Short mmCIF file of C-alpha atoms and ligand atoms in Angstrom, two decimals:
data_model
loop_
_atom_site.label_atom_id
_atom_site.label_comp_id
_atom_site.label_asym_id
_atom_site.label_seq_id
_atom_site.Cartn_x
_atom_site.Cartn_y
_atom_site.Cartn_z
CA UNK A 9 -29.00 -39.53 -63.69
CA UNK A 10 -28.34 -36.08 -65.03
CA UNK A 11 -30.23 -33.45 -63.05
CA UNK A 12 -32.05 -31.18 -65.69
CA UNK A 13 -33.74 -28.91 -63.18
CA UNK A 14 -34.64 -28.31 -59.54
CA UNK A 15 -37.75 -26.28 -58.84
CA UNK A 16 -38.59 -24.78 -55.62
CA UNK A 17 -42.08 -24.04 -54.48
CA UNK A 18 -43.01 -22.23 -51.12
CA UNK A 19 -46.46 -23.32 -49.97
CA UNK A 20 -48.38 -21.81 -46.98
CA UNK A 21 -50.39 -24.16 -44.86
CA UNK A 22 -52.23 -23.13 -41.71
CA UNK A 23 -51.89 -25.65 -38.82
CA UNK A 24 -55.26 -26.90 -37.31
CA UNK A 25 -53.82 -26.28 -33.90
CA UNK A 26 -50.90 -23.80 -32.86
CA UNK A 27 -47.69 -25.39 -31.96
CA UNK A 28 -45.67 -24.06 -29.07
CA UNK A 29 -42.08 -24.86 -28.16
CA UNK A 30 -39.84 -23.30 -25.55
CA UNK A 31 -38.70 -20.95 -28.48
CA UNK A 32 -41.97 -20.02 -30.30
CA UNK A 33 -45.52 -20.73 -31.13
CA UNK A 34 -46.34 -21.57 -34.68
CA UNK A 35 -49.82 -21.00 -36.41
CA UNK A 36 -49.06 -21.39 -39.94
CA UNK A 37 -46.11 -23.10 -41.96
CA UNK A 38 -44.28 -21.86 -44.86
CA UNK A 39 -42.80 -24.89 -46.49
CA UNK A 40 -40.43 -25.15 -49.35
CA UNK A 41 -40.97 -28.12 -51.66
CA UNK A 42 -38.17 -29.16 -54.01
CA UNK A 43 -38.89 -30.90 -57.35
CA UNK A 44 -35.82 -32.37 -59.01
CA UNK A 45 -36.03 -33.47 -62.62
CA UNK A 46 -33.99 -36.07 -64.73
CA UNK A 47 -34.94 -38.47 -67.51
CA UNK A 48 -38.51 -36.97 -67.75
CA UNK A 49 -39.16 -38.01 -64.19
CA UNK A 50 -39.82 -35.71 -61.07
CA UNK A 51 -38.66 -36.55 -57.47
CA UNK A 52 -39.85 -34.60 -54.46
CA UNK A 53 -38.42 -33.27 -51.24
CA UNK A 54 -39.17 -30.92 -48.53
CA UNK A 55 -36.88 -28.23 -46.76
CA UNK A 56 -37.69 -28.59 -43.28
CA UNK A 57 -36.60 -25.21 -41.95
CA UNK A 58 -38.99 -23.32 -39.74
CA UNK A 59 -40.26 -19.78 -40.35
CA UNK A 60 -37.75 -18.21 -38.06
CA UNK A 61 -34.10 -18.99 -36.97
CA UNK A 62 -35.22 -20.21 -33.51
CA UNK A 63 -34.83 -24.12 -33.72
CA UNK A 64 -31.52 -23.78 -35.51
CA UNK A 65 -30.11 -20.99 -37.75
CA UNK A 66 -32.28 -21.95 -40.79
CA UNK A 67 -35.42 -20.36 -41.78
CA UNK A 68 -37.61 -20.18 -44.81
CA UNK A 69 -36.00 -17.01 -46.38
CA UNK A 70 -32.48 -18.11 -45.93
CA UNK A 71 -33.14 -21.82 -46.97
CA UNK A 72 -34.77 -20.39 -50.18
CA UNK A 73 -31.61 -18.50 -51.05
CA UNK A 74 -29.35 -21.17 -50.18
CA UNK A 75 -31.36 -23.88 -52.17
CA UNK A 76 -31.72 -21.48 -55.30
CA UNK A 77 -28.26 -19.67 -55.31
CA UNK A 78 -25.78 -22.33 -53.68
CA UNK A 79 -27.00 -25.82 -53.20
CA UNK A 80 -29.33 -26.07 -56.52
CA UNK A 81 -26.56 -24.74 -58.83
CA UNK A 82 -24.10 -27.40 -57.62
CA UNK A 83 -26.43 -30.18 -58.56
CA UNK A 84 -28.32 -28.91 -61.57
CA UNK A 85 -26.59 -30.22 -64.89
CA UNK A 86 -24.61 -32.71 -62.98
CA UNK A 87 -24.52 -36.34 -64.03
CA UNK A 88 -24.86 -38.21 -60.73
CA UNK A 89 -23.92 -41.83 -60.10
CA UNK A 90 -26.15 -41.95 -57.01
CA UNK A 91 -28.26 -39.46 -54.95
CA UNK A 92 -25.63 -39.98 -52.26
CA UNK A 93 -23.33 -37.58 -54.36
CA UNK A 94 -25.49 -34.60 -53.54
CA UNK A 95 -24.02 -34.40 -50.01
CA UNK A 96 -20.28 -34.03 -50.92
CA UNK A 97 -21.48 -31.83 -53.95
CA UNK A 98 -23.01 -29.32 -51.53
CA UNK A 99 -20.45 -29.71 -48.70
CA UNK A 100 -18.69 -26.47 -49.75
CA UNK A 101 -21.65 -24.69 -48.04
CA UNK A 102 -21.18 -24.43 -44.25
CA UNK A 103 -24.24 -25.40 -42.27
CA UNK A 104 -27.66 -25.04 -43.86
CA UNK A 105 -28.30 -28.74 -43.72
CA UNK A 106 -32.09 -28.41 -44.25
CA UNK A 107 -31.79 -26.58 -47.49
CA UNK A 108 -29.19 -29.00 -48.62
CA UNK A 109 -31.04 -31.87 -47.34
CA UNK A 110 -34.33 -30.93 -48.96
CA UNK A 111 -32.57 -31.13 -52.38
CA UNK A 112 -30.82 -34.31 -51.53
CA UNK A 113 -33.97 -35.98 -50.42
CA UNK A 114 -35.74 -34.99 -53.65
CA UNK A 115 -32.92 -36.61 -55.66
CA UNK A 116 -33.38 -39.91 -53.56
CA UNK A 117 -37.01 -39.81 -54.33
CA UNK A 118 -36.15 -39.31 -58.21
CA UNK A 119 -33.56 -42.05 -58.21
CA UNK A 120 -36.26 -44.39 -56.53
CA UNK A 121 -38.75 -43.41 -59.40
CA UNK A 122 -36.27 -43.97 -62.08
CA UNK A 123 -35.36 -47.36 -60.67
CA UNK A 124 -39.11 -48.31 -60.02
CA UNK A 125 -38.52 -48.68 -56.27
CA UNK A 126 -40.12 -47.52 -53.08
CA UNK A 127 -37.95 -44.90 -51.55
CA UNK A 128 -37.54 -47.06 -48.42
CA UNK A 129 -35.88 -49.79 -50.56
CA UNK A 130 -33.54 -47.21 -52.50
CA UNK A 131 -32.23 -45.99 -49.03
CA UNK A 132 -31.52 -49.58 -47.91
CA UNK A 133 -34.48 -49.62 -45.46
CA UNK A 134 -37.26 -52.26 -45.20
CA UNK A 135 -36.47 -53.48 -41.57
CA UNK A 136 -40.18 -52.94 -40.72
CA UNK A 137 -43.62 -52.65 -42.58
CA UNK A 138 -45.18 -50.61 -40.00
CA UNK A 139 -43.57 -47.90 -38.10
CA UNK A 140 -44.27 -47.26 -34.39
CA UNK A 141 -45.63 -43.58 -33.87
CA UNK A 142 -45.58 -41.20 -30.94
CA UNK A 143 -46.89 -37.66 -30.94
CA UNK A 144 -45.26 -34.28 -29.80
CA UNK A 145 -47.52 -32.13 -27.98
CA UNK A 146 -46.78 -28.52 -27.59
CA UNK A 147 -47.04 -26.16 -24.58
CA UNK A 148 -50.76 -25.41 -23.89
CA UNK A 149 -52.49 -22.49 -22.40
CA UNK A 150 -53.53 -24.57 -19.41
CA UNK A 151 -52.77 -27.93 -17.76
CA UNK A 152 -56.35 -29.13 -18.32
CA UNK A 153 -55.90 -28.48 -22.12
CA UNK A 154 -52.73 -30.56 -21.95
CA UNK A 155 -54.31 -33.37 -20.19
CA UNK A 156 -57.14 -33.56 -22.66
CA UNK A 157 -54.88 -33.43 -25.64
CA UNK A 158 -52.85 -36.38 -24.12
CA UNK A 159 -56.10 -38.28 -23.53
CA UNK A 160 -57.23 -37.63 -27.29
CA UNK A 161 -53.97 -39.08 -28.52
CA UNK A 162 -53.78 -42.02 -26.36
CA UNK A 163 -57.38 -42.91 -27.35
CA UNK A 164 -56.21 -42.62 -30.99
CA UNK A 165 -53.63 -45.28 -30.27
CA UNK A 166 -50.24 -43.26 -30.06
CA UNK A 167 -47.54 -45.33 -28.47
CA UNK A 168 -45.79 -42.50 -26.55
CA UNK A 169 -46.48 -38.99 -25.56
CA UNK A 170 -43.86 -36.33 -25.83
CA UNK A 171 -44.59 -33.12 -24.26
CA UNK A 172 -42.71 -29.74 -24.67
CA UNK A 173 -41.33 -28.14 -21.57
CA UNK A 174 -39.49 -24.83 -20.75
CA UNK A 175 -38.80 -23.15 -17.25
CA UNK A 176 -42.26 -22.52 -15.80
CA UNK A 177 -43.85 -25.13 -17.75
CA UNK A 178 -42.02 -28.22 -16.21
CA UNK A 179 -41.80 -30.12 -13.12
CA UNK A 180 -45.33 -29.05 -11.72
CA UNK A 181 -46.95 -29.95 -15.13
CA UNK A 182 -45.30 -33.27 -15.65
CA UNK A 183 -46.32 -34.20 -12.09
CA UNK A 184 -50.05 -33.57 -12.97
CA UNK A 185 -49.63 -35.59 -16.28
CA UNK A 186 -47.97 -38.44 -14.22
CA UNK A 187 -50.89 -38.29 -11.76
CA UNK A 188 -53.39 -38.71 -14.50
CA UNK A 189 -51.32 -41.18 -16.68
CA UNK A 190 -49.14 -43.22 -14.49
CA UNK A 191 -48.35 -45.94 -16.80
CA UNK A 192 -47.88 -44.19 -20.18
CA UNK A 193 -44.60 -43.89 -22.25
CA UNK A 194 -43.94 -40.26 -21.49
CA UNK A 195 -40.95 -38.06 -22.55
CA UNK A 196 -40.08 -34.30 -22.46
CA UNK A 197 -38.60 -32.09 -25.01
CA UNK A 198 -36.83 -28.67 -23.72
CA UNK A 199 -35.56 -27.40 -27.11
CA UNK A 200 -32.38 -26.10 -25.39
CA UNK A 201 -34.37 -24.09 -22.74
CA UNK A 202 -31.95 -24.76 -19.75
CA UNK A 203 -28.42 -24.43 -18.72
CA UNK A 204 -26.14 -26.58 -16.06
CA UNK A 205 -27.46 -24.05 -13.54
CA UNK A 206 -30.81 -25.60 -13.73
CA UNK A 207 -29.45 -29.30 -12.88
CA UNK A 208 -31.17 -29.55 -9.59
CA UNK A 209 -34.36 -28.71 -11.20
CA UNK A 210 -33.72 -31.24 -14.10
CA UNK A 211 -32.90 -33.96 -11.43
CA UNK A 212 -36.49 -33.46 -9.93
CA UNK A 213 -37.71 -35.02 -13.32
CA UNK A 214 -36.06 -38.25 -12.32
CA UNK A 215 -39.14 -38.93 -10.16
CA UNK A 216 -41.47 -39.33 -13.15
CA UNK A 217 -39.60 -42.20 -14.95
CA UNK A 218 -39.53 -40.49 -18.37
CA UNK A 219 -38.28 -42.33 -21.34
CA UNK A 220 -35.90 -39.58 -21.91
CA UNK A 221 -35.36 -35.75 -21.90
CA UNK A 222 -34.68 -34.27 -25.22
CA UNK A 223 -31.98 -31.48 -25.63
CA UNK A 224 -32.25 -29.73 -22.45
CA UNK A 225 -29.03 -27.70 -22.80
CA UNK A 226 -27.71 -25.31 -25.57
CA UNK A 227 -28.67 -26.19 -29.26
CA UNK A 228 -24.90 -26.53 -30.06
CA UNK A 229 -23.66 -28.29 -26.89
CA UNK A 230 -22.30 -31.70 -26.33
CA UNK A 231 -19.96 -31.34 -23.37
CA UNK A 232 -22.38 -29.89 -20.94
CA UNK A 233 -24.92 -32.54 -21.84
CA UNK A 234 -22.33 -35.19 -20.87
CA UNK A 235 -21.95 -33.36 -17.33
CA UNK A 236 -25.72 -33.35 -17.01
CA UNK A 237 -26.16 -37.05 -18.06
CA UNK A 238 -23.83 -38.14 -15.24
CA UNK A 239 -26.08 -36.46 -12.60
CA UNK A 240 -29.46 -37.58 -14.13
CA UNK A 241 -31.09 -41.03 -14.04
CA UNK A 242 -33.26 -40.21 -16.91
CA UNK A 243 -31.64 -40.67 -20.45
CA UNK A 244 -30.74 -37.62 -22.37
CA UNK A 245 -31.72 -37.71 -26.14
CA UNK A 246 -29.95 -35.24 -28.29
CA UNK A 247 -31.84 -33.50 -31.08
CA UNK A 248 -30.43 -29.97 -32.15
CA UNK A 249 -26.89 -30.67 -31.23
CA UNK A 250 -26.46 -33.68 -33.65
CA UNK A 251 -25.98 -32.40 -37.07
CA UNK A 252 -23.57 -34.81 -38.44
CA UNK A 253 -22.26 -38.66 -37.86
CA UNK A 254 -19.31 -36.94 -36.62
CA UNK A 255 -21.19 -35.15 -33.87
CA UNK A 256 -23.00 -38.50 -33.05
CA UNK A 257 -19.59 -40.15 -32.47
CA UNK A 258 -18.35 -37.27 -30.31
CA UNK A 259 -21.58 -37.24 -28.15
CA UNK A 260 -21.42 -40.94 -27.72
CA UNK A 261 -17.87 -40.94 -26.91
CA UNK A 262 -18.27 -38.47 -24.08
CA UNK A 263 -21.49 -40.15 -22.92
CA UNK A 264 -23.44 -37.02 -23.51
CA UNK A 265 -26.76 -38.97 -24.46
CA UNK A 266 -28.22 -42.47 -24.43
CA UNK A 267 -30.64 -41.86 -27.37
CA UNK A 268 -30.45 -39.85 -30.45
CA UNK A 269 -33.27 -38.22 -32.51
CA UNK A 270 -32.48 -38.29 -36.08
CA UNK A 271 -34.05 -35.56 -38.44
CA UNK A 272 -33.42 -35.86 -42.02
CA UNK A 273 -33.12 -32.22 -42.61
CA UNK A 274 -31.04 -31.28 -39.67
CA UNK A 275 -28.33 -33.64 -40.67
CA UNK A 276 -28.56 -32.72 -44.46
CA UNK A 277 -30.53 -35.72 -46.08
CA UNK A 278 -30.67 -39.48 -46.29
CA UNK A 279 -26.76 -40.27 -46.81
CA UNK A 280 -25.83 -38.46 -43.58
CA UNK A 281 -29.01 -39.69 -41.61
CA UNK A 282 -27.91 -43.40 -42.50
CA UNK A 283 -24.30 -42.61 -41.36
CA UNK A 284 -25.68 -41.20 -37.94
CA UNK A 285 -27.92 -44.17 -37.81
CA UNK A 286 -25.05 -46.69 -38.31
CA UNK A 287 -22.75 -44.88 -35.75
CA UNK A 288 -25.44 -45.28 -33.21
CA UNK A 289 -26.38 -48.88 -34.09
CA UNK A 290 -22.78 -49.85 -33.77
CA UNK A 291 -22.62 -48.12 -30.27
CA UNK A 292 -26.03 -49.61 -29.12
CA UNK A 293 -27.74 -46.17 -28.99
CA UNK A 294 -31.28 -46.40 -30.22
CA UNK A 295 -32.65 -43.75 -32.57
CA UNK A 296 -36.03 -42.49 -33.42
CA UNK A 297 -37.23 -40.11 -36.23
CA UNK A 298 -37.99 -36.59 -35.28
CA UNK A 299 -40.37 -34.31 -36.95
CA UNK A 300 -40.58 -30.62 -38.09
CA UNK A 301 -44.29 -30.25 -38.63
CA UNK A 302 -43.82 -31.60 -42.02
CA UNK A 303 -46.23 -31.67 -45.03
CA UNK A 304 -47.13 -34.99 -46.34
CA UNK A 305 -43.90 -34.90 -48.63
CA UNK A 306 -41.45 -34.56 -45.65
CA UNK A 307 -43.69 -36.87 -43.46
CA UNK A 308 -43.48 -39.70 -46.31
CA UNK A 309 -39.58 -39.15 -46.26
CA UNK A 310 -39.62 -39.61 -42.69
CA UNK A 311 -41.56 -42.84 -42.92
CA UNK A 312 -39.03 -44.30 -45.19
CA UNK A 313 -36.20 -43.37 -42.98
CA UNK A 314 -37.96 -44.97 -40.16
CA UNK A 315 -37.62 -48.40 -41.92
CA UNK A 316 -33.86 -48.56 -41.12
CA UNK A 317 -33.26 -51.17 -38.40
CA UNK A 318 -32.09 -49.06 -35.65
CA UNK A 319 -35.28 -46.81 -35.43
CA UNK A 320 -36.47 -48.99 -32.81
CA UNK A 321 -38.26 -46.36 -30.66
CA UNK A 322 -41.58 -44.48 -31.50
CA UNK A 323 -40.93 -41.37 -33.53
CA UNK A 324 -42.59 -37.94 -33.76
CA UNK A 325 -44.02 -38.86 -37.15
CA UNK A 326 -47.89 -38.86 -36.88
CA UNK A 327 -51.10 -38.62 -39.13
CA UNK A 328 -51.58 -35.88 -41.46
CA UNK A 329 -54.82 -34.76 -39.87
CA UNK A 330 -53.03 -33.76 -36.56
CA UNK A 331 -51.46 -30.83 -38.59
CA UNK A 332 -53.59 -30.18 -41.71
CA UNK A 333 -57.17 -29.87 -42.66
CA UNK A 334 -56.01 -30.95 -46.05
CA UNK A 335 -52.65 -32.34 -46.82
CA UNK A 336 -50.71 -31.99 -50.07
CA UNK A 337 -50.54 -35.80 -50.60
CA UNK A 338 -53.33 -38.30 -51.37
CA UNK A 339 -54.21 -40.38 -49.31
CA UNK A 340 -53.09 -38.46 -46.25
CA UNK A 341 -50.72 -40.15 -43.89
CA UNK A 342 -52.94 -42.24 -41.59
CA UNK A 343 -52.14 -44.02 -38.21
CA UNK A 344 -53.88 -47.09 -37.20
CA UNK A 345 -55.46 -47.79 -33.87
CA UNK A 346 -52.21 -49.50 -32.57
CA UNK A 347 -50.37 -46.30 -33.30
CA UNK A 348 -48.42 -47.51 -36.30
CA UNK A 349 -48.24 -46.23 -39.98
CA UNK A 350 -48.39 -48.92 -42.61
CA UNK A 351 -45.28 -48.31 -45.10
CA UNK A 352 -46.36 -47.92 -48.68
CA UNK A 353 -44.98 -50.16 -51.22
CA UNK A 354 -45.70 -47.66 -54.07
CA UNK A 355 -42.84 -46.35 -56.27
CA UNK A 356 -41.06 -43.23 -54.81
CA UNK A 357 -42.11 -41.81 -51.51
CA UNK A 358 -45.32 -43.77 -51.40
CA UNK A 359 -48.14 -41.10 -51.79
CA UNK A 360 -49.57 -39.15 -54.70
CA UNK A 361 -48.97 -35.44 -54.79
CA UNK A 362 -52.24 -33.34 -54.97
CA UNK A 363 -50.89 -31.00 -57.78
CA UNK A 364 -54.00 -28.88 -57.89
CA UNK A 365 -54.05 -28.26 -54.12
CA UNK A 366 -50.26 -27.49 -54.35
CA UNK A 367 -50.79 -24.96 -57.01
CA UNK A 368 -53.60 -23.23 -55.05
CA UNK A 369 -51.35 -22.78 -51.91
CA UNK A 370 -48.09 -21.90 -53.76
CA UNK A 371 -46.85 -18.32 -52.75
CA UNK A 372 -43.59 -18.32 -54.52
CA UNK A 373 -42.00 -20.64 -57.28
CA UNK A 374 -38.50 -20.40 -59.02
CA UNK A 375 -36.06 -22.53 -60.57
CA UNK A 376 -32.71 -23.14 -58.70
CA UNK A 377 -29.51 -22.57 -60.69
O1 OSB B 428 -37.57 -30.44 -31.42
O2 OSB B 428 -38.62 -32.03 -32.12
C1 OSB B 428 -38.43 -30.83 -31.99
C2 OSB B 428 -41.27 -29.11 -33.99
C3 OSB B 428 -40.72 -28.04 -34.55
C4 OSB B 428 -39.36 -27.85 -34.15
C5 OSB B 428 -38.64 -28.65 -33.47
C6 OSB B 428 -39.32 -29.78 -32.75
C7 OSB B 428 -40.70 -30.02 -33.12
C8 OSB B 428 -41.42 -31.01 -32.65
C9 OSB B 428 -42.86 -31.40 -33.51
O3 OSB B 428 -41.29 -31.58 -31.61
C10 OSB B 428 -42.59 -32.73 -34.14
C11 OSB B 428 -43.67 -32.89 -35.12
O4 OSB B 428 -44.83 -33.34 -34.69
O5 OSB B 428 -43.36 -32.84 -36.38
MG1 MG B 429 -36.68 -31.96 -30.15
#
């Protein structure tokens, strides 16, 4: 497969409800879509960087420049044996895994379409026909609003609730959630809002038998998480800190976590995501698929990824309508009343692109390379 062109499009999409984490509140997404062309066929990917460099160092503007001026040019015009070649071809670039991973994912979708396969088969998935779904609920303006949101998502069938926490929105809030919902599968995500100095506060969370606490300490830390895990009954799940299979090996070696959240972009695409998956599987560490408020394109890629065997826990991949009044794929991603997404058998990522709508919300378009 010789990559003839890579085209970047930035689309602006308002969220149906703001999403607040310990690091910021988002009302509107600026998403970079990647179209990779070969043999007269197009494959599509999504760069999952946020609008600001607050989750990690990546953000829309930087990702655009990296994809257009560095990662794209290393792939355009190349004869690739497989989409797995993209990761080593762009490895000269330090970091910027989301920018690199959006291109890599587009090439996997392209390869799937050229071979007439659904994406999940192309990446070696297919362990399940339906993927189990949870939801990630942001910090709300009040506890009653949070309780109502949880109620709505449980009624829709979602299998577990993740709530965002930060200092000032943690123990007392989770206590109220547990009083109202004593039996649900519940977890908390701190997005690096704490330090080891908060150990006693984090130990109070043990009383609420959470499934896990996600990335409580620094975004790039493994060692302090190992120290914290020793003091907690609650399992630690690492998100931000795991950017490669090597990081997963190190975290497992020092017992920094018992669970890992895999995000396609954060680790630089499908090839590395599979390696992280395999490292965890060999060590008996379950994984689940994280989300980055993706459009239907990134969401469909997450669904394919979630069909690998060790994705045994419900992920943050949920229905399009929780994010968008209108998604850019047709049909939108839907979740059944048991909190599952049926995996599409269609060729490629499994949904149709709504090209007219994409055109109408595109704020920037440029070829890479
Ligand atoms: O830490 O998992 C995270 C959203 C943006 C940045 C980081 C995170 C999240 C989420 C939302 O939790 C997951 C989703 O619903 O897409
Ligand atoms: Mg997280």
